[in-house]
Amino acid sequence: MIKAAFVTLHASWPWERQLPGGQPAFDGAEFFVPVDEADIVFVYDALPEGRLVLKRPVPAVFVASEPENVKRYSPAFLAQFDAVITSDRDTAHPNRIFVQAGLPWHAGSMTAGGKLLDTPMTFEEFEAHEPRKTRLVSVVSSDKAFTAEHRARLAFVAKLKEALGDQVDVFGRGIADFADKRDVLDDYRYHIALENCAIEDYWTEKLADPYLTLTFPIYHGCPNIKDYFPEEALQPINIYEPDEAVEIIRKVIGSDLAEQRREHLLEARRRVMHEHNVFGLLAKTARDLLAADAGAAQRRARTLHPESHFLPLTAKLKLWLQHRIGQMPMLRKSLRFLKYKAHFVKVKAQHYWKYLTDEFYRSHQRWIRHNPQDDVRFQYDLPSGANILDVGGYAGDFAACFVELCNANVTVFEPVSKFAAQIEERFAGDPRVRVHEAGLSDKDEVAEFDLDADASGAFGSSGGQRVQVTLWDAERFLSQCGTDEWHLAKLNIEGGEYALLNRLIDTGRIASIKHIQVQFHLHVPGARDQYRQLAKRLRQTHKLQWRYPFVWESWVRREDAGRSHGRP
């Protein structure tokens, strides 16, 4: 049996619960032996402070548990080791082993007070664990926001909650706290598992914990995850394609995939507990290295130093100062308060400057303050069966709201194919919603749009994908569609509103629209001049009800102004 020392800064973690019977033996290796008796030494994540003396000439392996977007390990520090387990392809070491790091399981380990359980859930208990699934789907939204990936995850969860509402249970600090991961997994058929990054060979307990609880994961993260688990044991998504990801989630949670794939979930759990268990990983690594230990003859007894030993002098002084301040609670508290106050003053100053100099920001802040629930956009006195034009349908949310509010008949224009297809699927079989894969404009033409989610349009500047779309002459369509009066027209077409409204005014068709809700855009050349001229023309037939410049505004036909509901 191979004797392996397991050295880590995180010695208080209950690692032994991942071993059968809590015994130190796993797959031909005995762990936690003293360093002086070991055949191989594993250092996980970081060395404890101080030196680690290897009195015997045995191989030492470093396990890099952090992904490259969080931390890059010092080359001088890594050079002490015979091999490095890592997912970072740019790791500066001659013997890199690209594989997941065997991050510890979290499910079944924590108390309500955020402390480790005295008796955490064991290896055998997980093997027999078959929780009863009574709820649909959960997701955990960490409040971490110090990387771009963290911020993308937060934005996606917000969009997901907006799209699916009460269908998805969102957990996280400040949202819905939980004690242990089992609280958000055991009862659920599905779990949306979102890694903080998407890096080959890097995945975490965010995926392992759902498998341990037999919860079907809808997963964003490791691109080559199918090298580790059966393809049928998860549903991949990409949060950087949020609309597509939301629709995939909608389909999956509306199915019985979790029940159909149970055998694959059981196999995935077996792999988590045996093959990808940190001790299974290290046992295999030990066998492979010792069997092919070409450097054994040259190896000598040596001393391993923590990463701080290799820092430049200025960094060492900074660490020393942080350590000394940490030993003086009152000073630490005062410095923390001063840092907070300085940050607060900076943020407020930036806000006030932007409020004074940026018209859109000023308008948007007023919109949020006056209309936090976005409800003013739906406060119209419309008859049952009202005729509504939704120009720029995107996901179909505006149409869905008025179908529910007043049984409206909604004609949706959405020129981007994938968005139009999503709306058609959403309202399939509902005759009240008619979807046209086209935009409305001042003439029939084929235009090129910048594809940028709900900001897609001819005046886009995201640098993203360009797509060709069809635009229809508004007068031609409206004169042939058979509807004499439109109770409401919503226009959100990323700069195309100027040409469209001028066309409606030129032809007199504007008089057939009772309410006009429009978002004007500043990124169009000469936007302010165009708006002033257009508003002057529009006032001939309509009256402004309320306006948040270049955010949203609403106009009502003059003959209906006295009878119409509106909020300034």
XYZ file of C-alpha atoms in Angstrom:
568
model
C 0.000 0.000 0.000
C 1.318 3.428 -0.967
C 1.796 5.770 1.979
C 0.750 9.314 1.119
C 1.078 12.447 3.228
C -1.725 14.969 2.718
C -0.664 18.483 3.706
C -2.954 21.488 3.464
C -3.662 24.851 5.005
C -7.271 23.640 5.366
C -6.590 20.865 7.862
C -9.762 21.638 9.850
C -11.993 20.560 6.952
C -13.545 17.075 7.518
C -11.644 15.403 4.676
C -12.050 11.951 6.229
C -15.786 11.937 5.466
C -14.854 11.324 1.826
C -13.155 8.064 2.805
C -15.063 4.760 3.214
C -15.666 4.139 6.895
C -13.693 7.275 7.701
C -10.556 5.147 7.396
C -7.463 6.649 5.729
C -7.135 3.965 3.022
C -8.500 4.548 -0.489
C -7.809 2.672 -3.721
C -4.432 1.262 -2.712
C -3.143 4.329 -0.886
C -3.040 5.221 2.793
C -3.448 8.929 3.490
C -2.610 11.209 6.426
C 0.610 9.348 7.236
C 3.392 11.481 8.780
C 5.549 13.243 6.201
C 8.657 11.432 7.438
C 7.029 8.036 6.679
C 5.435 8.903 3.325
C 6.269 7.481 -0.102
C 4.792 10.608 -1.689
C 3.696 14.007 -0.365
C 0.654 15.917 -1.624
C 0.274 19.619 -0.836
C -3.314 20.743 -1.416
C -3.950 24.419 -2.285
C -1.370 25.927 0.080
C 1.290 25.039 2.605
C 0.642 25.951 6.209
C 2.778 28.847 7.412
C 6.337 27.774 7.997
C 8.517 25.260 6.207
C 7.790 21.654 5.352
C 10.937 19.555 5.709
C 11.120 16.396 3.577
C 13.764 14.266 5.252
C 13.323 11.500 2.684
C 13.858 11.918 -1.091
C 10.212 11.343 -2.024
C 8.192 13.031 -4.790
C 6.078 16.039 -3.820
C 2.961 17.025 -5.762
C 1.128 20.340 -5.561
C -2.644 20.432 -6.150
C -3.696 23.855 -7.467
C -7.304 24.213 -6.347
C -7.910 27.756 -7.644
C -8.746 28.449 -11.313
C -6.601 30.806 -13.339
C -9.184 33.595 -13.285
C -8.868 33.758 -9.488
C -5.197 32.988 -8.870
C -1.958 32.216 -10.670
C 0.593 30.401 -8.539
C 4.178 31.636 -8.360
C 6.512 29.723 -10.743
C 9.241 29.762 -8.092
C 6.859 28.198 -5.583
C 5.724 25.512 -8.042
C 9.327 24.699 -9.010
C 9.757 22.997 -5.619
C 7.390 20.204 -6.659
C 7.871 17.185 -8.889
C 4.414 17.575 -10.447
C 1.494 20.015 -10.385
C -2.171 19.046 -10.680
C -3.856 22.012 -12.358
C -6.414 23.164 -14.901
C -4.316 26.178 -15.932
C -2.700 25.541 -19.330
C -0.239 28.389 -18.688
C 1.152 26.884 -15.480
C 4.942 27.291 -15.529
C 6.086 23.756 -14.671
C 7.622 20.896 -16.694
C 5.332 18.199 -15.253
C 1.745 19.462 -15.358
C -1.173 17.086 -14.834
C -4.312 18.588 -16.344
C -7.217 17.211 -14.349
C -9.877 18.455 -11.930
C -8.529 19.148 -8.448
C -10.911 16.983 -6.410
C -12.441 19.924 -4.567
C -14.218 18.774 -1.383
C -17.942 18.107 -1.244
C -20.030 20.676 0.632
C -23.403 18.929 0.950
C -23.992 17.521 4.412
C -21.230 19.495 6.139
C -22.598 22.764 7.597
C -24.815 23.935 10.462
C -27.383 26.733 10.397
C -24.801 28.971 12.054
C -22.347 28.514 9.211
C -20.085 26.169 11.149
C -18.938 22.660 10.341
C -21.159 19.874 11.629
C -19.711 17.803 14.440
C -20.755 14.694 12.511
C -20.936 15.562 8.811
C -22.588 13.237 6.336
C -20.358 10.245 5.608
C -19.262 8.327 2.524
C -21.650 5.448 3.280
C -24.559 7.800 3.952
C -24.106 9.402 0.550
C -23.974 5.992 -1.139
C -27.417 5.190 0.304
C -28.842 8.716 -0.018
C -32.081 8.810 -2.058
C -33.968 11.971 -1.062
C -37.628 12.347 -2.020
C -38.035 15.018 -4.704
C -40.996 17.310 -3.966
C -39.886 20.624 -5.519
C -38.986 21.664 -9.060
C -35.754 23.617 -9.502
C -33.271 25.607 -7.433
C -30.292 27.863 -8.072
C -27.736 29.425 -5.740
C -26.636 32.985 -6.475
C -23.454 33.866 -4.643
C -22.954 37.545 -3.824
C -19.362 37.387 -5.062
C -18.803 40.032 -7.734
C -15.052 40.563 -7.968
C -14.569 38.842 -11.338
C -16.368 39.313 -14.656
C -17.607 35.728 -14.370
C -19.139 36.422 -10.943
C -20.970 39.435 -12.336
C -22.192 37.484 -15.362
C -23.605 34.821 -13.058
C -25.453 37.399 -10.954
C -26.927 38.992 -14.085
C -28.034 35.635 -15.449
C -29.798 34.613 -12.232
C -31.655 37.942 -12.217
C -32.792 37.345 -15.804
C -33.737 33.765 -14.974
C -35.904 34.849 -12.049
C -37.576 37.486 -14.208
C -38.350 34.914 -16.901
C -39.428 31.963 -14.738
C -40.760 33.707 -11.642
C -41.887 31.357 -8.876
C -40.988 28.286 -10.911
C -37.384 28.632 -9.751
C -36.287 28.943 -6.120
C -33.303 31.286 -5.814
C -31.057 30.907 -2.775
C -28.111 32.960 -1.609
C -26.900 35.484 0.903
C -29.395 38.320 1.255
C -31.959 36.510 -0.934
C -32.953 33.297 0.795
C -30.310 32.061 3.194
C -29.658 28.382 3.727
C -27.505 26.397 6.113
C -26.275 23.413 4.136
C -26.263 22.598 0.423
C -28.674 19.743 1.115
C -31.284 22.407 1.921
C -31.247 23.554 -1.715
C -30.749 20.134 -3.319
C -32.413 17.242 -1.489
C -36.014 18.237 -2.271
C -35.374 19.395 -5.839
C -35.653 17.483 -9.108
C -33.405 19.972 -10.911
C -30.598 22.310 -9.885
C -29.070 25.067 -12.004
C -25.357 24.732 -11.234
C -23.347 27.800 -12.258
C -19.578 27.719 -11.938
C -17.656 30.959 -11.465
C -15.756 30.250 -14.669
C -15.776 28.027 -17.743
C -12.316 26.440 -17.844
C -11.356 22.988 -19.106
C -10.781 20.440 -16.324
C -12.109 22.799 -13.648
C -15.351 21.975 -11.880
C -16.351 22.167 -8.235
C -18.812 21.065 -5.596
C -21.383 23.126 -7.523
C -21.681 20.034 -9.730
C -20.557 17.312 -7.307
C -23.185 18.193 -4.678
C -26.176 17.817 -7.053
C -24.895 14.397 -8.078
C -24.489 13.366 -4.435
C -28.164 14.241 -3.860
C -29.353 12.753 -7.188
C -30.515 16.171 -8.396
C -30.357 16.585 -12.177
C -27.948 19.450 -12.939
C -28.497 22.125 -15.571
C -24.882 23.161 -15.823
C -22.712 26.089 -16.880
C -18.988 25.660 -16.486
C -16.286 23.190 -17.460
C -16.323 22.873 -21.301
C -15.048 19.272 -21.272
C -17.293 18.091 -18.443
C -18.396 15.127 -20.572
C -14.870 13.732 -20.137
C -15.839 13.268 -16.483
C -19.527 12.358 -16.469
C -22.075 10.687 -18.771
C -23.475 13.065 -21.362
C -26.975 12.048 -20.258
C -26.305 13.047 -16.631
C -26.541 16.804 -17.175
C -27.928 19.533 -19.423
C -25.299 22.111 -20.433
C -26.163 25.811 -20.829
C -24.152 28.926 -21.612
C -25.028 31.943 -19.467
C -23.376 34.212 -22.041
C -26.266 33.270 -24.343
C -28.894 34.097 -21.702
C -32.035 33.926 -23.830
C -31.121 30.535 -25.238
C -30.119 29.302 -21.763
C -33.439 30.411 -20.241
C -35.383 28.608 -22.957
C -33.346 25.421 -22.445
C -34.080 25.592 -18.721
C -37.766 26.201 -19.406
C -37.912 23.055 -21.562
C -35.939 20.853 -19.174
C -37.914 21.706 -16.043
C -41.134 21.167 -17.979
C -40.059 17.613 -18.784
C -39.468 14.419 -16.792
C -35.785 14.300 -17.741
C -34.718 13.984 -14.103
C -36.674 10.759 -13.747
C -35.708 9.402 -17.177
C -31.999 9.888 -16.468
C -31.911 8.378 -12.980
C -29.486 5.572 -13.932
C -27.107 8.141 -15.373
C -27.364 10.221 -12.183
C -26.461 7.144 -10.139
C -23.423 6.555 -12.355
C -22.402 10.208 -12.015
C -22.643 9.925 -8.226
C -20.478 6.798 -8.306
C -17.834 8.704 -10.255
C -17.955 11.652 -7.839
C -17.442 9.330 -4.882
C -14.794 7.059 -6.372
C -13.017 8.320 -9.488
C -13.203 12.085 -8.884
C -13.036 11.999 -5.092
C -9.879 13.888 -4.101
C -8.458 10.700 -2.596
C -9.272 8.665 -5.683
C -7.512 11.312 -7.782
C -4.449 11.359 -5.523
C -4.248 7.556 -5.274
C -4.140 7.296 -9.083
C -1.589 10.119 -9.294
C 0.600 8.393 -6.692
C 0.547 5.088 -8.586
C 1.355 6.748 -11.909
C 4.201 8.884 -10.549
C 5.835 6.186 -8.466
C 5.648 3.689 -11.330
C 7.446 6.094 -13.657
C 9.617 7.979 -11.187
C 12.485 8.876 -13.499
C 13.864 11.495 -11.125
C 14.196 9.266 -8.066
C 17.985 8.863 -8.336
C 18.623 12.631 -8.419
C 16.091 13.554 -5.761
C 17.364 14.651 -2.355
C 15.846 15.502 0.982
C 14.627 19.104 0.810
C 12.549 21.828 2.380
C 9.331 23.159 0.853
C 8.520 26.805 1.491
C 5.095 28.516 1.421
C 4.310 30.814 -1.483
C 4.918 33.912 0.626
C 8.607 32.932 0.822
C 8.992 33.714 -2.898
C 7.312 37.106 -2.872
C 9.305 40.286 -3.590
C 10.295 42.350 -0.571
C 7.521 44.941 -1.026
C 4.861 42.219 -1.118
C 6.352 40.589 1.978
C 6.221 43.917 3.804
C 2.592 44.347 2.780
C 1.722 40.889 4.125
C 3.602 41.618 7.343
C 1.725 44.893 7.774
C -1.622 43.193 7.143
C -0.721 40.561 9.713
C 0.259 43.185 12.309
C -2.930 45.190 11.723
C -4.895 41.964 12.075
C -3.500 41.635 15.591
C -4.872 45.077 16.555
C -8.688 44.879 16.358
C -9.384 48.572 17.061
C -6.924 49.786 14.435
C -8.274 47.261 11.939
C -11.823 48.427 12.609
C -10.863 52.107 12.182
C -9.022 51.476 8.917
C -11.909 49.428 7.582
C -14.323 52.267 8.435
C -12.109 54.856 6.718
C -11.817 52.658 3.632
C -15.601 52.255 3.532
C -16.164 56.015 3.914
C -13.667 56.803 1.154
C -15.356 54.319 -1.163
C -18.798 55.707 -0.270
C -17.711 59.290 -1.016
C -16.153 58.202 -4.326
C -19.283 56.343 -5.431
C -21.570 59.232 -4.478
C -19.340 61.726 -6.296
C -19.370 59.566 -9.437
C -23.156 59.294 -9.204
C -23.719 63.056 -8.873
C -21.305 63.894 -11.674
C -22.951 61.395 -13.991
C -26.391 62.658 -12.937
C -25.382 66.194 -13.923
C -23.646 65.357 -17.206
C -25.420 62.281 -18.606
C -29.028 62.839 -19.714
C -29.787 59.141 -20.131
C -28.381 58.255 -16.697
C -30.383 61.066 -15.087
C -33.550 59.928 -16.828
C -32.967 56.274 -15.999
C -32.427 57.081 -12.312
C -35.744 58.962 -12.255
C -37.435 56.021 -13.997
C -36.161 53.572 -11.377
C -37.118 55.879 -8.504
C -40.643 56.614 -9.771
C -41.367 53.234 -11.288
C -39.465 50.496 -9.403
C -41.844 47.722 -10.521
C -41.937 48.802 -14.193
C -45.741 48.888 -13.871
C -46.467 52.279 -15.466
C -45.864 50.716 -18.885
C -48.936 48.551 -18.389
C -51.340 51.135 -16.941
C -53.646 51.801 -19.881
C -57.435 51.799 -19.907
C -57.924 49.288 -22.716
C -61.051 47.355 -23.684
C -61.203 43.585 -23.653
C -59.808 42.288 -26.929
C -57.775 45.467 -27.537
C -55.664 45.595 -30.701
C -51.996 46.060 -29.820
C -48.893 46.506 -31.960
C -45.705 45.222 -30.319
C -42.850 46.457 -32.517
C -39.635 44.924 -31.205
C -41.079 41.866 -29.476
C -37.788 40.340 -28.235
C -38.953 37.642 -25.741
C -42.705 38.353 -25.927
C -43.072 39.606 -22.342
C -44.981 42.771 -23.324
C -47.433 40.756 -25.415
C -47.912 38.188 -22.653
C -48.749 40.886 -20.117
C -51.540 42.458 -22.195
C -52.962 39.106 -23.236
C -53.381 38.434 -19.529
C -54.548 41.955 -18.584
C -57.226 42.516 -21.227
C -57.369 39.459 -23.470
C -55.615 41.581 -26.099
C -55.011 40.693 -29.728
C -51.319 41.400 -30.189
C -49.448 41.697 -33.472
C -45.752 41.238 -32.764
C -42.915 42.331 -35.035
C -39.511 40.811 -34.288
C -36.934 40.819 -37.119
C -34.267 38.637 -35.456
C -34.954 35.005 -36.349
C -34.059 33.364 -33.060
C -36.106 35.844 -31.004
C -39.090 35.532 -33.343
C -38.901 31.737 -33.083
C -38.891 31.943 -29.282
C -42.003 34.148 -29.299
C -43.783 31.820 -31.741
C -42.992 28.852 -29.526
C -44.120 30.742 -26.420
C -47.539 31.532 -27.930
C -47.971 28.410 -30.050
C -51.680 27.651 -30.401
C -52.782 31.062 -29.063
C -54.660 32.892 -31.880
C -54.523 36.171 -29.953
C -50.808 36.596 -30.710
C -49.580 36.862 -34.314
C -45.827 36.958 -34.832
C -44.105 38.406 -37.901
C -40.411 37.733 -38.403
C -39.815 41.258 -39.655
C -39.444 44.800 -38.410
C -41.563 47.841 -39.248
C -39.867 50.814 -40.885
C -40.373 53.537 -43.488
C -39.784 51.198 -46.448
C -39.382 47.579 -47.481
C -35.733 46.590 -47.259
C -33.185 44.073 -46.013
C -30.994 45.585 -43.290
C -28.019 44.441 -41.248
C -28.467 44.316 -37.471
C -25.918 44.091 -34.695
C -27.039 41.120 -32.576
C -27.016 42.202 -28.929
C -29.926 40.529 -27.061
C -32.722 43.059 -26.442
C -30.510 45.867 -27.818
C -30.217 44.315 -31.301
C -30.627 46.856 -34.069
C -29.231 48.680 -37.090
C -27.423 51.221 -34.904
C -25.768 48.678 -32.597
C -22.145 49.011 -31.565
C -21.496 45.919 -29.453
C -19.030 44.516 -31.973
C -20.976 41.287 -31.883
C -22.512 39.131 -34.588
C -24.137 40.887 -37.562
C -27.300 39.395 -39.045
C -29.497 40.301 -42.011
C -33.142 41.060 -41.222
C -36.265 41.972 -43.165
C -38.002 45.320 -42.629
C -41.509 46.071 -43.912
C -43.002 49.370 -44.940
C -45.376 50.194 -42.068
C -47.921 51.865 -44.345
C -48.085 48.881 -46.670
C -48.682 46.453 -43.797
C -51.132 48.596 -41.812
C -53.220 49.433 -44.860
C -53.607 45.730 -45.688
C -53.916 44.102 -42.255
C -57.631 44.806 -41.790
C -57.363 46.611 -38.430
C -58.755 50.149 -38.466
C -57.785 51.163 -34.933
C -54.880 50.219 -32.696
C -55.457 50.790 -29.004
C -51.752 50.699 -28.165
C -48.482 50.555 -30.098
C -45.233 49.801 -28.269
C -42.027 50.703 -30.126
C -38.632 49.558 -28.884
C -36.523 49.163 -32.015
C -33.088 50.522 -31.086
C -33.078 53.688 -33.181
C -35.525 52.633 -35.886
C -38.347 54.500 -34.143
C -37.494 57.831 -35.811
C -37.975 56.558 -39.368
C -41.053 54.520 -38.424
C -42.894 57.350 -36.653
C -42.128 59.827 -39.427
C -43.584 57.353 -41.920
C -46.745 56.953 -39.817
C -47.122 60.736 -39.587
C -46.442 61.300 -43.296
C -49.179 58.838 -44.291
C -51.669 59.936 -41.623
C -51.653 56.389 -40.248
C -50.609 57.780 -36.860
C -54.232 58.850 -36.283
C -55.303 55.199 -36.088
C -53.187 54.627 -32.962
C -54.700 55.676 -29.640
C -51.693 55.162 -27.352
C -48.037 55.181 -28.399
C -45.427 53.881 -25.966
C -41.941 54.411 -27.346
C -38.323 54.187 -26.290
C -36.226 56.741 -28.153
C -32.502 56.060 -28.420
C -29.531 58.397 -28.166
C -27.028 56.315 -30.134
C -28.630 57.348 -33.449
C -26.746 60.196 -35.219
C -28.447 63.516 -34.460
C -30.838 61.814 -32.025
C -31.777 64.939 -30.044
C -32.504 67.021 -33.144
C -34.482 64.160 -34.658
C -36.471 63.811 -31.439
C -37.323 67.532 -31.241
C -38.559 67.596 -34.835
C -40.509 64.369 -34.426
C -42.116 65.423 -31.137
C -43.233 68.683 -32.760
C -44.938 66.724 -35.552
C -46.406 64.164 -33.164
C -48.016 66.898 -31.047
C -50.330 67.669 -33.965
C -52.264 64.431 -33.331
C -51.146 63.223 -29.894
C -50.498 64.577 -26.432
C -47.578 63.585 -24.204
C -48.789 61.690 -21.100
C -45.486 61.009 -19.372
C -41.839 61.071 -20.366
C -38.521 59.799 -19.082
C -36.211 61.079 -21.843
C -34.647 58.287 -23.893
C -35.942 55.650 -21.471
C -39.721 55.426 -22.047
C -42.472 57.866 -22.883
C -46.183 57.611 -23.655
C -48.422 59.638 -26.004
C -52.220 59.561 -26.291
C -54.354 60.633 -29.245
C -55.611 64.172 -28.571
C -59.271 63.267 -29.037
C -58.857 60.593 -26.322
C -56.667 62.616 -23.946
C -59.504 63.649 -21.658
C -60.751 60.083 -21.300
C -57.375 58.360 -20.981
C -55.522 57.194 -17.933
C -51.887 58.182 -17.712
C -49.233 58.857 -15.104
C -46.758 61.755 -15.498
